[in-house]
Coordinates of C-alpha atoms and ligand atoms in Angstrom, one line a residue:
X54 CA 139.4 88.9 106.4
X55 CA 136.9 88.8 103.6
X56 CA 134.0 88.2 106.1
X57 CA 135.2 91.0 108.4
X58 CA 135.3 93.4 105.4
X59 CA 131.8 92.3 104.5
X60 CA 130.5 92.9 108.0
X61 CA 132.2 96.3 108.2
X62 CA 130.7 97.2 104.9
X63 CA 127.2 97.2 106.3
X64 CA 127.8 98.7 109.6
X65 CA 129.7 98.5 112.8
X66 CA 131.0 95.2 114.1
X67 CA 130.9 94.7 117.8
X68 CA 133.6 92.0 118.3
X69 CA 132.2 91.0 121.7
X70 CA 128.6 90.6 120.8
X71 CA 129.2 89.8 117.0
X72 CA 126.3 92.2 116.6
X73 CA 126.0 94.0 113.3
X74 CA 124.7 97.5 113.4
X75 CA 123.6 99.7 110.6
X76 CA 124.5 103.3 110.8
X77 CA 121.8 105.6 109.4
X78 CA 123.4 108.8 108.1
X79 CA 121.1 111.8 107.9
X80 CA 121.8 114.6 105.5
X81 CA 120.4 118.0 105.9
X82 CA 119.6 119.5 102.5
X83 CA 118.1 123.0 102.4
X84 CA 116.2 122.2 99.2
X85 CA 115.0 118.7 100.2
X86 CA 111.3 118.2 99.3
X87 CA 108.4 118.6 101.7
X88 CA 106.7 115.3 102.5
X89 CA 103.2 116.1 101.4
X90 CA 100.6 115.1 104.0
X91 CA 98.5 113.8 101.1
X92 CA 100.8 110.7 101.0
X93 CA 98.8 109.7 104.1
X94 CA 95.5 109.6 102.3
X95 CA 92.8 107.0 102.4
X96 CA 90.3 105.4 100.0
X97 CA 86.6 104.6 100.6
X98 CA 84.8 102.7 97.8
X99 CA 81.2 101.5 97.6
X100 CA 82.5 98.0 98.2
X101 CA 81.3 95.5 100.8
X102 CA 81.0 97.2 104.2
X103 CA 83.2 100.2 103.6
X104 CA 80.4 102.8 103.1
X105 CA 77.2 101.0 103.9
X106 CA 77.4 99.3 107.3
X107 CA 80.8 100.9 107.7
X108 CA 81.1 104.7 107.6
X109 CA 77.3 105.0 107.0
X110 CA 74.7 103.5 109.2
X111 CA 71.9 105.9 108.4
X112 CA 70.3 108.8 110.4
X113 CA 67.9 106.4 112.2
X114 CA 70.6 104.1 113.5
X115 CA 71.1 103.7 117.3
X116 CA 74.8 103.8 116.7
X117 CA 75.8 107.4 117.4
X118 CA 76.1 109.2 114.1
X119 CA 76.3 112.6 112.4
X120 CA 74.0 112.7 109.4
X121 CA 74.2 108.9 109.3
X122 CA 78.0 108.6 109.5
X123 CA 79.4 106.9 112.7
X124 CA 80.9 109.5 115.0
X125 CA 83.4 107.0 116.4
X126 CA 84.8 106.6 112.9
X127 CA 84.9 110.4 112.4
X128 CA 86.8 110.8 115.7
X129 CA 89.3 108.0 115.0
X130 CA 90.1 109.4 111.5
X131 CA 90.5 112.9 112.9
X132 CA 93.0 111.5 115.3
X133 CA 95.2 110.3 112.5
X134 CA 94.8 113.7 110.7
X135 CA 93.4 112.1 107.6
X136 CA 94.4 114.5 104.8
X137 CA 92.3 113.3 102.0
X138 CA 89.7 110.6 101.2
X139 CA 89.1 109.1 97.7
X140 CA 85.6 108.1 96.7
X141 CA 83.4 106.4 95.3
X142 CA 85.8 103.9 93.7
X143 CA 87.8 102.0 92.6
X144 CA 86.0 100.0 90.0
X145 CA 82.7 101.3 91.3
X146 CA 83.6 104.8 90.1
X147 CA 83.2 103.9 86.4
X148 CA 79.7 102.5 87.0
X149 CA 78.6 105.4 89.3
X150 CA 76.2 108.1 88.1
X151 CA 76.4 110.9 90.7
X152 CA 72.9 112.3 89.9
X153 CA 71.5 109.1 91.3
X154 CA 72.9 110.0 94.7
X155 CA 71.4 113.5 95.3
X156 CA 68.0 114.8 96.3
X157 CA 65.4 113.2 98.6
X158 CA 66.8 109.8 99.7
X159 CA 63.5 108.0 99.2
X160 CA 63.3 109.0 95.6
X161 CA 66.8 107.9 94.6
X162 CA 67.1 105.0 92.1
X163 CA 68.9 101.9 93.1
X164 CA 72.2 100.6 91.6
X165 CA 73.5 97.1 91.3
X166 CA 77.1 97.0 92.4
X167 CA 78.3 94.8 89.5
X168 CA 81.9 94.4 90.7
X169 CA 81.5 93.9 94.4
X170 CA 79.0 91.1 95.3
X171 CA 76.3 92.1 92.9
X172 CA 74.4 93.8 95.7
X173 CA 71.7 96.4 95.2
X174 CA 72.4 99.8 96.7
X175 CA 69.9 102.5 97.4
X176 CA 72.2 105.4 96.7
X177 CA 71.4 106.8 100.2
X178 CA 75.0 107.8 100.6
X179 CA 75.8 110.3 97.8
X180 CA 77.7 113.5 97.0
X181 CA 76.4 115.6 99.9
X182 CA 76.9 112.8 102.4
X183 CA 80.5 112.3 101.2
X184 CA 81.5 115.9 101.0
X185 CA 79.9 116.8 104.3
X186 CA 81.8 113.8 105.8
X187 CA 85.1 115.2 104.4
X188 CA 84.2 118.6 106.0
X189 CA 83.6 116.9 109.3
X190 CA 87.0 115.1 109.0
X191 CA 88.9 118.2 107.9
X192 CA 90.0 116.1 104.9
X193 CA 90.2 117.1 101.2
X194 CA 87.8 115.1 99.1
X195 CA 89.2 113.2 96.1
X196 CA 86.4 112.4 93.7
X197 CA 87.0 109.6 91.2
X198 CA 84.7 110.3 88.4
X199 CA 83.1 108.1 85.8
X200 CA 84.8 107.9 82.4
X201 CA 84.2 104.3 81.5
X202 CA 80.4 104.4 81.4
X203 CA 79.9 108.2 81.7
X204 CA 80.0 111.2 79.5
X205 CA 82.0 114.5 79.5
X206 CA 78.7 116.3 80.3
X207 CA 78.0 114.2 83.3
X208 CA 81.5 114.7 84.6
X209 CA 81.6 118.5 84.1
X210 CA 78.1 118.8 85.6
X211 CA 79.5 117.2 88.7
X212 CA 82.3 119.7 88.9
X213 CA 79.8 122.5 88.4
X214 CA 77.4 121.1 91.1
X215 CA 80.1 120.9 93.8
X216 CA 82.3 123.8 92.9
X217 CA 80.3 126.6 91.2
X218 CA 79.6 129.6 93.4
X219 CA 77.5 131.7 90.9
X220 CA 74.4 131.1 89.0
X221 CA 74.2 127.9 86.9
X222 CA 71.8 125.0 86.5
X223 CA 73.9 122.7 88.6
X224 CA 74.6 125.3 91.3
X225 CA 70.8 125.9 91.4
X226 CA 70.2 122.2 91.8
X227 CA 72.7 122.0 94.7
X228 CA 71.0 124.9 96.4
X229 CA 67.6 123.2 96.0
X230 CA 69.2 120.1 97.7
X231 CA 70.1 122.2 100.7
X232 CA 73.7 123.3 100.1
X233 CA 74.2 127.0 99.5
X234 CA 78.0 127.3 99.3
X235 CA 80.0 125.0 97.0
X236 CA 82.5 122.6 98.6
X237 CA 85.4 123.5 96.3
X238 CA 86.7 120.1 95.4
X239 CA 90.2 120.2 94.1
X240 CA 91.2 116.6 93.5
X241 CA 89.5 114.7 90.6
X242 CA 90.3 111.3 89.2
X243 CA 89.6 110.9 85.5
X244 CA 88.3 107.4 85.6
X245 CA 89.9 104.4 87.5
X246 CA 92.0 101.5 86.2
X247 CA 91.1 102.3 82.6
X248 CA 93.3 99.3 81.6
X249 CA 90.8 97.0 83.4
X250 CA 87.4 97.6 85.1
X251 CA 87.4 101.2 83.8
X252 CA 86.9 100.0 80.2
X253 CA 89.8 97.7 79.2
X254 CA 91.4 100.4 77.2
X255 CA 94.8 100.7 75.6
X256 CA 96.9 103.5 77.0
X257 CA 96.8 105.3 73.6
X258 CA 93.0 105.2 73.6
X259 CA 92.7 106.4 77.2
X260 CA 95.3 109.2 76.7
X261 CA 93.1 110.6 73.9
X262 CA 90.0 110.2 76.0
X263 CA 91.7 111.8 78.9
X264 CA 92.7 114.8 76.8
X265 CA 89.0 115.3 75.9
X266 CA 87.7 115.0 79.5
X267 CA 90.5 117.1 81.0
X268 CA 89.9 119.9 78.5
X269 CA 86.4 120.5 79.8
X270 CA 87.2 120.2 83.5
X271 CA 88.7 123.7 83.8
X272 CA 89.1 127.2 82.2
X273 CA 91.9 128.1 79.8
X274 CA 94.2 128.8 82.7
X275 CA 92.7 126.4 85.2
X276 CA 92.4 129.4 87.5
X277 CA 90.3 127.4 90.0
X278 CA 93.2 125.1 90.6
X279 CA 91.5 121.8 89.7
X280 CA 94.0 118.9 90.2
X281 CA 93.4 116.3 87.5
X282 CA 94.6 112.8 88.1
X283 CA 95.0 110.5 85.1
X284 CA 94.2 106.8 85.8
X285 CA 97.6 105.2 86.1
X286 CA 99.5 102.0 85.6
X287 CA 98.9 98.6 87.1
X288 CA 102.0 97.8 89.0
X289 CA 105.0 97.5 86.6
X290 CA 103.1 98.5 83.4
X291 CA 105.7 101.1 82.5
X292 CA 104.4 101.4 79.0
X293 CA 101.2 102.8 80.4
X294 CA 103.0 105.6 82.2
X295 CA 105.2 106.2 79.1
X296 CA 102.2 106.7 76.8
X297 CA 100.3 109.0 79.2
X298 CA 103.4 111.1 79.8
X299 CA 104.1 111.2 76.1
X300 CA 100.6 111.9 74.8
X301 CA 99.0 114.1 77.4
X302 CA 99.9 117.8 77.2
X303 CA 101.4 119.0 80.5
X304 CA 98.9 121.8 81.0
X305 CA 96.1 119.2 81.2
X306 CA 97.4 117.0 84.0
X307 CA 98.5 117.5 87.5
X308 CA 98.9 113.9 88.7
X309 CA 99.4 110.4 87.2
X310 CA 98.3 107.5 89.2
X311 CA 99.7 104.1 90.1
X312 CA 98.1 101.0 91.7
X313 CA 100.0 98.3 93.4
X314 CA 98.8 95.7 96.0
X315 CA 101.0 93.4 98.1
X316 CA 99.6 90.0 97.0
X317 CA 101.4 86.7 97.1
X318 CA 99.3 85.1 94.3
X319 CA 96.1 86.4 92.9
X320 CA 94.7 82.8 92.7
X321 CA 95.8 81.9 96.2
X322 CA 96.1 85.0 98.3
X323 CA 96.1 83.0 101.6
X324 CA 94.7 83.9 105.0
X325 CA 95.0 87.4 106.5
X326 CA 95.7 85.9 110.0
X327 CA 96.8 82.3 109.6
X328 CA 99.9 82.6 107.6
X329 CA 103.4 81.0 107.6
X330 CA 106.7 82.8 107.8
X331 CA 107.2 82.0 104.1
X332 CA 103.9 83.7 103.3
X333 CA 104.9 86.7 105.4
X334 CA 108.3 86.9 103.6
X335 CA 106.5 86.8 100.2
X336 CA 104.0 89.5 101.2
X337 CA 106.9 91.7 102.3
X338 CA 108.8 91.1 99.1
X339 CA 105.8 92.4 97.2
X340 CA 105.4 95.4 99.5
X341 CA 109.1 96.4 99.2
X342 CA 108.8 96.3 95.4
X343 CA 107.0 99.6 95.8
X344 CA 110.5 101.2 95.9
X345 CA 111.4 99.8 92.5
X346 CA 108.0 100.7 91.0
X347 CA 108.1 104.3 92.2
X348 CA 111.7 104.7 91.0
X349 CA 111.0 103.3 87.6
X350 CA 107.7 105.2 87.0
X351 CA 109.5 108.3 88.3
X352 CA 112.3 107.8 85.8
X353 CA 109.8 107.8 82.9
X354 CA 108.1 110.9 84.3
X355 CA 111.5 112.6 84.6
X356 CA 112.1 112.0 81.0
X357 CA 109.0 113.9 79.9
X358 CA 108.7 116.2 82.9
X359 CA 112.2 117.0 84.2
X360 CA 110.9 120.0 86.2
X361 CA 108.6 117.7 88.1
X362 CA 105.3 119.6 87.5
X363 CA 103.3 116.3 87.4
X364 CA 103.0 114.2 90.5
X365 CA 102.9 110.5 91.0
X366 CA 99.7 109.6 92.9
X367 CA 99.7 106.0 94.3
X368 CA 96.0 106.1 94.9
X369 CA 95.6 102.4 95.7
X370 CA 98.1 100.3 97.8
X371 CA 98.1 97.8 100.6
X372 CA 97.9 94.1 101.5
X373 CA 95.3 91.9 99.9
X374 CA 94.4 88.4 101.3
X375 CA 91.6 85.9 101.3
X376 CA 88.4 87.2 102.8
X377 CA 87.5 86.2 106.4
X378 CA 85.7 82.9 106.6
X379 CA 81.9 83.2 106.3
X380 CA 82.0 86.6 104.7
X381 CA 80.9 87.5 101.2
X382 CA 83.9 87.0 98.8
X383 CA 82.9 90.1 96.9
X384 CA 83.2 92.2 100.1
X385 CA 87.0 91.9 100.6
X386 CA 86.7 91.9 104.4
X387 CA 90.0 90.9 105.9
X388 CA 91.7 91.1 109.3
X389 CA 94.8 93.2 109.9
X390 CA 97.9 91.9 111.7
X391 CA 101.4 92.9 112.5
X392 CA 102.2 91.9 109.0
X393 CA 100.0 94.8 107.8
X394 CA 101.8 97.1 110.1
X395 CA 105.1 96.1 108.4
X396 CA 103.6 96.8 105.0
X397 CA 102.3 100.2 106.1
X398 CA 105.5 101.3 107.9
X399 CA 107.8 100.2 105.0
X400 CA 105.6 101.5 102.2
X401 CA 105.2 104.9 103.9
X402 CA 108.9 105.1 104.3
X403 CA 109.3 104.5 100.6
X404 CA 106.8 107.3 99.8
X405 CA 108.5 109.7 102.2
X406 CA 111.9 109.0 100.6
X407 CA 110.4 109.6 97.1
X408 CA 108.5 112.7 98.1
X409 CA 110.1 114.7 95.3
X410 CA 107.6 113.0 93.0
X411 CA 105.1 111.1 95.1
X412 CA 102.7 113.8 96.4
X413 CA 99.7 111.7 97.2
X414 CA 98.8 108.1 98.0
X415 CA 95.7 106.3 99.3
X416 CA 95.7 103.2 101.4
X417 CA 93.0 100.7 100.3
X418 CA 90.6 100.9 102.1
X419 CA 89.6 102.9 105.2
X420 CA 86.9 100.8 106.8
X421 CA 86.1 97.0 106.6
X422 CA 87.8 96.5 103.2
X423 CA 91.3 95.2 102.4
X424 CA 94.0 96.8 104.6
X425 CA 91.6 98.8 106.7
X426 CA 92.5 101.1 109.5
X427 CA 89.1 100.5 111.1
X428 CA 86.9 97.5 111.5
X429 CA 83.3 97.6 112.7
X430 CA 80.8 95.0 113.9
X431 CA 77.4 96.5 114.6
X432 CA 78.0 98.9 117.6
X433 CA 81.7 97.9 118.0
X434 CA 84.6 99.4 116.3
X435 CA 88.3 98.5 116.5
X436 CA 91.6 100.2 115.3
X437 CA 93.9 97.9 113.4
X438 CA 97.8 97.7 113.7
X439 CA 97.9 99.7 110.4
X440 CA 95.9 102.5 112.2
X441 CA 98.6 102.8 114.8
X442 CA 101.3 103.1 112.1
X443 CA 99.3 105.9 110.4
X444 CA 99.0 107.6 113.8
X445 CA 102.8 107.3 114.6
X446 CA 103.7 108.7 111.1
X447 CA 101.5 111.8 111.4
X448 CA 104.7 113.6 112.4
X449 CA 105.9 113.4 108.8
X450 CA 102.9 115.2 107.4
X451 CA 104.2 118.3 105.5
X452 CA 107.6 118.0 107.2
X453 CA 110.8 118.5 105.2
X454 CA 112.4 115.2 104.2
X455 CA 115.9 114.5 105.6
X456 CA 117.5 112.2 103.1
X457 CA 119.2 109.2 104.7
X458 CA 121.7 106.6 103.6
X459 CA 122.4 103.2 105.2
X460 CA 123.0 99.6 104.4
X461 CA 120.4 97.3 105.9
X462 CA 121.2 93.9 107.4
X463 CA 119.3 91.1 105.7
X464 CA 116.2 89.2 106.7
X465 CA 116.7 85.7 105.4
X466 CA 114.2 82.9 104.8
X467 CA 115.0 79.7 102.9
X468 CA 118.1 81.2 101.3
X469 CA 116.2 84.2 100.0
X470 CA 116.7 87.6 101.6
X471 CA 115.2 91.1 101.9
X472 CA 116.5 94.2 103.6
X473 CA 115.4 93.9 107.2
X474 CA 115.4 97.7 108.0
X475 CA 113.5 100.4 106.3
X476 CA 113.7 104.0 107.5
X477 CA 112.8 107.6 106.6
X478 CA 113.4 110.9 108.4
X479 CA 112.0 114.4 108.4
X480 CA 112.2 117.8 110.2
X481 CA 109.1 119.7 111.0
X482 CA 108.4 123.4 111.2
X483 CA 109.6 123.5 114.8
X484 CA 112.9 121.9 113.8
X485 CA 111.9 118.6 115.6
X486 CA 113.4 115.6 113.8
X487 CA 111.5 112.4 113.4
X488 CA 112.9 109.1 112.2
X489 CA 110.6 106.2 111.4
X490 CA 112.3 102.7 111.6
X491 CA 110.8 99.4 110.6
X492 CA 112.4 96.0 111.3
X493 CA 110.7 93.4 109.3
X494 CA 112.8 90.5 110.5
X495 CA 110.5 87.9 112.1
X496 CA 113.1 86.8 114.7
X497 CA 116.0 89.1 115.1
X498 CA 116.3 92.3 117.1
X499 CA 118.3 94.6 114.8
X500 CA 120.3 97.4 116.3
X501 CA 120.6 100.6 114.3
X502 CA 122.7 103.6 115.0
X503 CA 121.2 106.9 113.9
X504 CA 123.9 109.5 113.4
X505 CA 122.3 112.7 114.7
X506 CA 125.4 114.8 114.6
X507 CA 124.8 118.2 113.2
X508 CA 121.1 118.1 114.1
X509 CA 121.5 119.7 117.5
X510 CA 119.4 117.1 119.3
X511 CA 119.3 117.2 123.1
X512 CA 116.2 115.2 123.9
X513 CA 115.0 112.0 122.4
X514 CA 111.7 110.1 122.9
X515 CA 110.1 107.3 120.9
X516 CA 107.0 105.3 120.2
X517 CA 106.8 101.6 119.2
X518 CA 104.3 99.2 117.7
X519 CA 105.3 95.6 118.3
X520 CA 103.6 92.4 119.5
X521 CA 104.5 88.9 120.5
X522 CA 103.4 87.2 117.3
X523 CA 103.4 88.4 113.7
X524 CA 99.8 87.1 113.4
X525 CA 98.6 89.2 116.4
X526 CA 95.7 91.5 115.6
X527 CA 92.9 93.3 117.4
X528 CA 89.5 91.6 117.7
X529 CA 86.1 92.8 118.8
X530 CA 86.6 90.7 122.0
X531 CA 90.2 92.0 122.5
X532 CA 90.4 95.4 120.7
X533 CA 93.5 96.7 122.4
X534 CA 95.9 93.7 122.0
X535 CA 98.1 95.6 119.5
X536 CA 98.6 99.3 120.3
X537 CA 101.4 101.8 120.1
X538 CA 103.2 102.7 123.3
X539 CA 106.2 104.6 124.6
X540 CA 109.6 103.0 123.8
X541 CA 112.8 103.5 125.7
X542 CA 115.3 101.0 124.3
X543 CA 117.7 103.5 122.9
X544 CA 120.8 105.4 124.0
X545 CA 122.1 108.7 122.8
X546 CA 125.8 109.2 123.2
X547 CA 127.8 112.0 121.4
X548 CA 125.2 112.5 118.8
X549 CA 124.9 108.8 118.0
X550 CA 121.5 107.2 118.8
X551 CA 121.6 103.5 119.2
X552 CA 118.2 101.8 118.9
X553 CA 117.3 98.2 119.5
X554 CA 114.5 97.3 117.1
X555 CA 112.6 94.2 118.2
X556 CA 111.5 91.7 115.6
X557 CA 108.6 93.0 113.4
X558 CA 108.4 96.4 115.0
X559 CA 107.8 100.0 113.9
X560 CA 109.6 102.7 116.0
X561 CA 109.3 106.4 115.5
X562 CA 112.0 108.5 117.2
X563 CA 111.5 112.2 118.0
X564 CA 114.6 114.3 118.6
X565 CA 114.5 118.0 119.7
Ligands
AHR626 O1 90.4 98.3 96.1 C1 89.7 97.3 95.4 C2 89.8 97.4 93.9 O2 91.1 97.2 93.5 C3 89.4 98.7 93.3 O3 88.1 98.8 93.1 C4 90.1 98.7 92.0 O4 90.5 99.9 91.5 C5 91.3 97.8 92.3 O5 91.5 96.8 91.3

């Protein structure tokens, strides 16, 4: 009896098949938050082959390009409706002096990338290149500015250079460099990881420094709508968030950041492709912690900002493994498998479900670095499993959250367990409902029932990302091995949609 009760507690028990089903209940709340499209942002650092030999191949390359940026990358990112792109770091940001990256390319000084492989860069990709790229993508630029080794003057000059429409020394310099109209950059990071590579500061010291920088970034009333993002906590450093929220006046900050990577062990990150089920389980355990992190950082923010004027900006997240054999350890080049698709699907569901406070996030990093959506090899380019998740989830961009509740079955390995199912739902401006479902279980098909009663759904269609093996990935020899496709393994009966989710799969349902 006890067992029966337990089974009933997490869903519906089919006596014949002894198949446990989770029922996902969808609530329609008029005042539920909008899922900001900026949750689906990306990050591109001067690191390894992300910018140079990734995005940027130079104007003289025989790879098709627009002002030196690969056109195949531009098209691929437009197809996932990339909403914003963070640049130039990461740790690189607090070593970067933007004036080195403007003017005639041949005259630009070089810079040694001290954090990432110690390579010398020629600054041929600079402010104009990046902001023009964002224009081509239709994405909002997010500039992470140098606080650690910069000055207030250098920072505010950058803002004036890219944003000032009238007469000013920096606007004049911009025009001399060929750009008449300002770009109007809204999103500004005030340093990066100030507790580490940004200057090894205490939160108290950074909060004071932040106040100083933020003061000069805007007018009295911030009438130009500059969005200032304070460098945030590392993972579960709740004290960092507490001090920033306590010490920074609300009128000086629009977003507080958070960084968290899914890493098994920083000293033994293990292979991106050749991993055991136990390693998969541990990676997913780290990825799913994002829910607790966001909940706890939000609780601190709620204490100081109950009206939710300040956003949580998770501007670095994703899986981090050992680099691919034979590549520069400082370049963080890793392959991307179905495990990464699981991280992406589950993490984006977490962000959607916390969209009352999480308004922006940036997957690390777009091309050839960490959990990239695109990998390149000379002329070749491939789209990773993570790319397909981003593509499937575009339906949630700026849609209204539909809060859900359900009990997940467990995914068990060696006596340890994790919730197998993750989900989120939204309704777009055409009243179309989308439900994204992830089954992380490495072996079991899990059946979920989505209760669609009250949503007036007549037609349902779906897309799936799945593959034979967890380790499956796209290669330059076989670039289309893992791809999203149409999915039909569901039944709609009397408003109840029953979906069979294969092991390690992502399914996005559309109901109209
Ligand atoms: O994304 C790689 C690095 O991870 C970034 O430069 C830094 O901010 C973080 O530690």
